[in-house]
């Protein structure tokens, strides 16, 4: 494995369809739910982009599984994009969407703790080690390329062991987001002698939510919502373009995972019909915590102009991401979907109130019963059998 991957060391991939510098235009640029006027706010736009955590190929980390690869160059790009989407959710969770990063400026302690979740070590909950080994349960060998849905399923499983961030991760099935199931996952009801064994109260209908009359649950577990889609057969169907772009305008947007066959990118916005993305295809040396417990974060932010590509060049297999810190954020997202997505004749996905009767009953995912805790539970592939891992599915839309 090492000999195969060594040729990717120090790789910086260059594609002819990259469009580097932003044009001189009056058009708006949308980045993860925020708009920038390119002509007058170019520096603000670039600052917003550079604030996103940027994860790339790394080399010289400890071998995955003890004897596996010590670099993910050539195969880990979708895993890195999944890390970027999740990191953006954690930034929104702890620091807020408006948080900004400045080079060599002291950052909040939550920022350093978020960064440490993704270091390339087996004891970090969202490391390349944990994601690759969890992928074994999804039918992916270590060193094999992931698709958008696979990385979504892996993040859902790993989040069960992350008590600090305490995210509810919902990955939609069959192009369908079920409001009832998400409310069951995210509404945390206090346990008492009077309530044990009782069913939770009925959840409000979509119509009542649109009128602003939904009853709030006692506590809301922050939601990472991932919607895997296939927007065509061999290439993206142009009928989906407007709705796809509309998702980047939503304040809950975490962007999208996708790209081209075997080349994954993290899409964070758009300008006209060009998608803006962060590219993981640069190999950097492994970075660990320093003696003072801090992480040198200089290589975790992209300080160059982001890449762009025409949306019609996008591979049709994608995964949209959204973050809802509070219940009102999710209710607002539902209203936006009903207004902007469900108005189309050929819809990207469906939003329904009730769990479909022909589906298996919905059971909120729970942490498996294992002898160790946290990320250590997947130090060996045998322990993956403790997880009730879902099979990968493919969604076809024509």
PDB file of C-alpha atoms in Angstrom, residues 18 30-33 48-49 51-56 76-92 97 145 148 151 155 224 226 244 248 252-260 263-270 275-281 300 302 306-309 314 318-323:
ATOM      1  CA  UNK A  18     -10.479  25.543 -12.517  1.00  0.00           C
ATOM      2  CA  UNK A  30     -23.243  33.129  -1.932  1.00  0.00           C
ATOM      3  CA  UNK A  31     -21.078  31.334   0.656  1.00  0.00           C
ATOM      4  CA  UNK A  32     -22.827  28.990   3.106  1.00  0.00           C
ATOM      5  CA  UNK A  33     -25.930  31.114   3.521  1.00  0.00           C
ATOM      6  CA  UNK A  48     -15.060  34.321   4.760  1.00  0.00           C
ATOM      7  CA  UNK A  49     -13.717  31.507   2.586  1.00  0.00           C
ATOM      8  CA  UNK A  51     -12.156  31.005   7.742  1.00  0.00           C
ATOM      9  CA  UNK A  52     -13.494  27.567   6.773  1.00  0.00           C
ATOM     10  CA  UNK A  53     -11.421  24.680   8.061  1.00  0.00           C
ATOM     11  CA  UNK A  54      -9.568  23.173   5.097  1.00  0.00           C
ATOM     12  CA  UNK A  55      -8.604  19.517   5.297  1.00  0.00           C
ATOM     13  CA  UNK A  56      -6.289  18.035   2.701  1.00  0.00           C
ATOM     14  CA  UNK A  76      -8.940  10.160   1.031  1.00  0.00           C
ATOM     15  CA  UNK A  77     -10.387  13.204  -0.736  1.00  0.00           C
ATOM     16  CA  UNK A  78     -14.051  12.434   0.028  1.00  0.00           C
ATOM     17  CA  UNK A  79     -13.191  11.706   3.653  1.00  0.00           C
ATOM     18  CA  UNK A  80     -11.462  15.087   3.846  1.00  0.00           C
ATOM     19  CA  UNK A  81     -14.512  16.786   2.315  1.00  0.00           C
ATOM     20  CA  UNK A  82     -16.721  15.068   4.883  1.00  0.00           C
ATOM     21  CA  UNK A  83     -14.435  16.393   7.596  1.00  0.00           C
ATOM     22  CA  UNK A  84     -14.769  19.917   6.184  1.00  0.00           C
ATOM     23  CA  UNK A  85     -18.575  19.763   6.175  1.00  0.00           C
ATOM     24  CA  UNK A  86     -18.670  18.418   9.722  1.00  0.00           C
ATOM     25  CA  UNK A  87     -16.109  20.996  10.902  1.00  0.00           C
ATOM     26  CA  UNK A  88     -18.323  23.766   9.543  1.00  0.00           C
ATOM     27  CA  UNK A  89     -21.239  22.325  11.540  1.00  0.00           C
ATOM     28  CA  UNK A  90     -19.108  22.357  14.702  1.00  0.00           C
ATOM     29  CA  UNK A  91     -18.020  25.943  14.077  1.00  0.00           C
ATOM     30  CA  UNK A  92     -21.680  26.944  13.752  1.00  0.00           C
ATOM     31  CA  UNK A  97     -21.677  31.275  11.404  1.00  0.00           C
ATOM     32  CA  UNK A 145     -12.394   5.782  -2.364  1.00  0.00           C
ATOM     33  CA  UNK A 148     -20.911  11.018  -0.685  1.00  0.00           C
ATOM     34  CA  UNK A 151     -18.998   9.322   4.129  1.00  0.00           C
ATOM     35  CA  UNK A 155     -20.077  10.521  10.128  1.00  0.00           C
ATOM     36  CA  UNK A 224     -26.506  17.799  11.213  1.00  0.00           C
ATOM     37  CA  UNK A 226     -27.220  15.285   5.246  1.00  0.00           C
ATOM     38  CA  UNK A 244     -29.292  23.122  -6.011  1.00  0.00           C
ATOM     39  CA  UNK A 248     -26.434  27.496  -0.660  1.00  0.00           C
ATOM     40  CA  UNK A 252     -28.603  26.527   7.573  1.00  0.00           C
ATOM     41  CA  UNK A 253     -26.344  25.602   4.622  1.00  0.00           C
ATOM     42  CA  UNK A 254     -23.231  23.490   5.145  1.00  0.00           C
ATOM     43  CA  UNK A 255     -22.608  23.260   1.418  1.00  0.00           C
ATOM     44  CA  UNK A 256     -22.345  20.013  -0.528  1.00  0.00           C
ATOM     45  CA  UNK A 257     -20.075  17.014  -1.022  1.00  0.00           C
ATOM     46  CA  UNK A 258     -19.425  15.945  -4.585  1.00  0.00           C
ATOM     47  CA  UNK A 259     -17.109  16.568  -7.497  1.00  0.00           C
ATOM     48  CA  UNK A 260     -16.097  14.273 -10.305  1.00  0.00           C
ATOM     49  CA  UNK A 263     -12.145  13.509  -7.241  1.00  0.00           C
ATOM     50  CA  UNK A 264     -14.126  14.933  -4.345  1.00  0.00           C
ATOM     51  CA  UNK A 265     -14.557  18.615  -3.518  1.00  0.00           C
ATOM     52  CA  UNK A 266     -16.308  20.524  -0.750  1.00  0.00           C
ATOM     53  CA  UNK A 267     -18.699  22.994  -2.387  1.00  0.00           C
ATOM     54  CA  UNK A 268     -19.368  26.069  -0.257  1.00  0.00           C
ATOM     55  CA  UNK A 269     -21.175  28.470  -2.583  1.00  0.00           C
ATOM     56  CA  UNK A 270     -21.721  29.774  -6.065  1.00  0.00           C
ATOM     57  CA  UNK A 275     -19.760  26.481  -7.970  1.00  0.00           C
ATOM     58  CA  UNK A 276     -17.130  27.595  -5.445  1.00  0.00           C
ATOM     59  CA  UNK A 277     -15.272  24.834  -3.651  1.00  0.00           C
ATOM     60  CA  UNK A 278     -12.388  23.904  -1.387  1.00  0.00           C
ATOM     61  CA  UNK A 279     -10.083  21.292  -2.867  1.00  0.00           C
ATOM     62  CA  UNK A 280      -8.437  18.622  -0.660  1.00  0.00           C
ATOM     63  CA  UNK A 281      -5.993  17.498  -3.377  1.00  0.00           C
ATOM     64  CA  UNK A 300      -5.790  24.175   8.036  1.00  0.00           C
ATOM     65  CA  UNK A 302      -6.796  27.941   2.489  1.00  0.00           C
ATOM     66  CA  UNK A 306     -11.030  29.217  -3.979  1.00  0.00           C
ATOM     67  CA  UNK A 307     -11.534  27.097  -7.054  1.00  0.00           C
ATOM     68  CA  UNK A 308     -14.637  27.342  -9.228  1.00  0.00           C
ATOM     69  CA  UNK A 309     -16.254  25.051 -11.775  1.00  0.00           C
ATOM     70  CA  UNK A 314     -20.609  18.364 -11.456  1.00  0.00           C
ATOM     71  CA  UNK A 318     -23.830  14.645  -4.282  1.00  0.00           C
ATOM     72  CA  UNK A 319     -24.756  15.135  -0.634  1.00  0.00           C
ATOM     73  CA  UNK A 320     -26.232  18.379   0.701  1.00  0.00           C
ATOM     74  CA  UNK A 321     -25.503  19.417   4.276  1.00  0.00           C
ATOM     75  CA  UNK A 322     -27.469  21.606   6.688  1.00  0.00           C
ATOM     76  CA  UNK A 323     -27.046  22.537  10.364  1.00  0.00           C
TER      77      UNK A 323
END
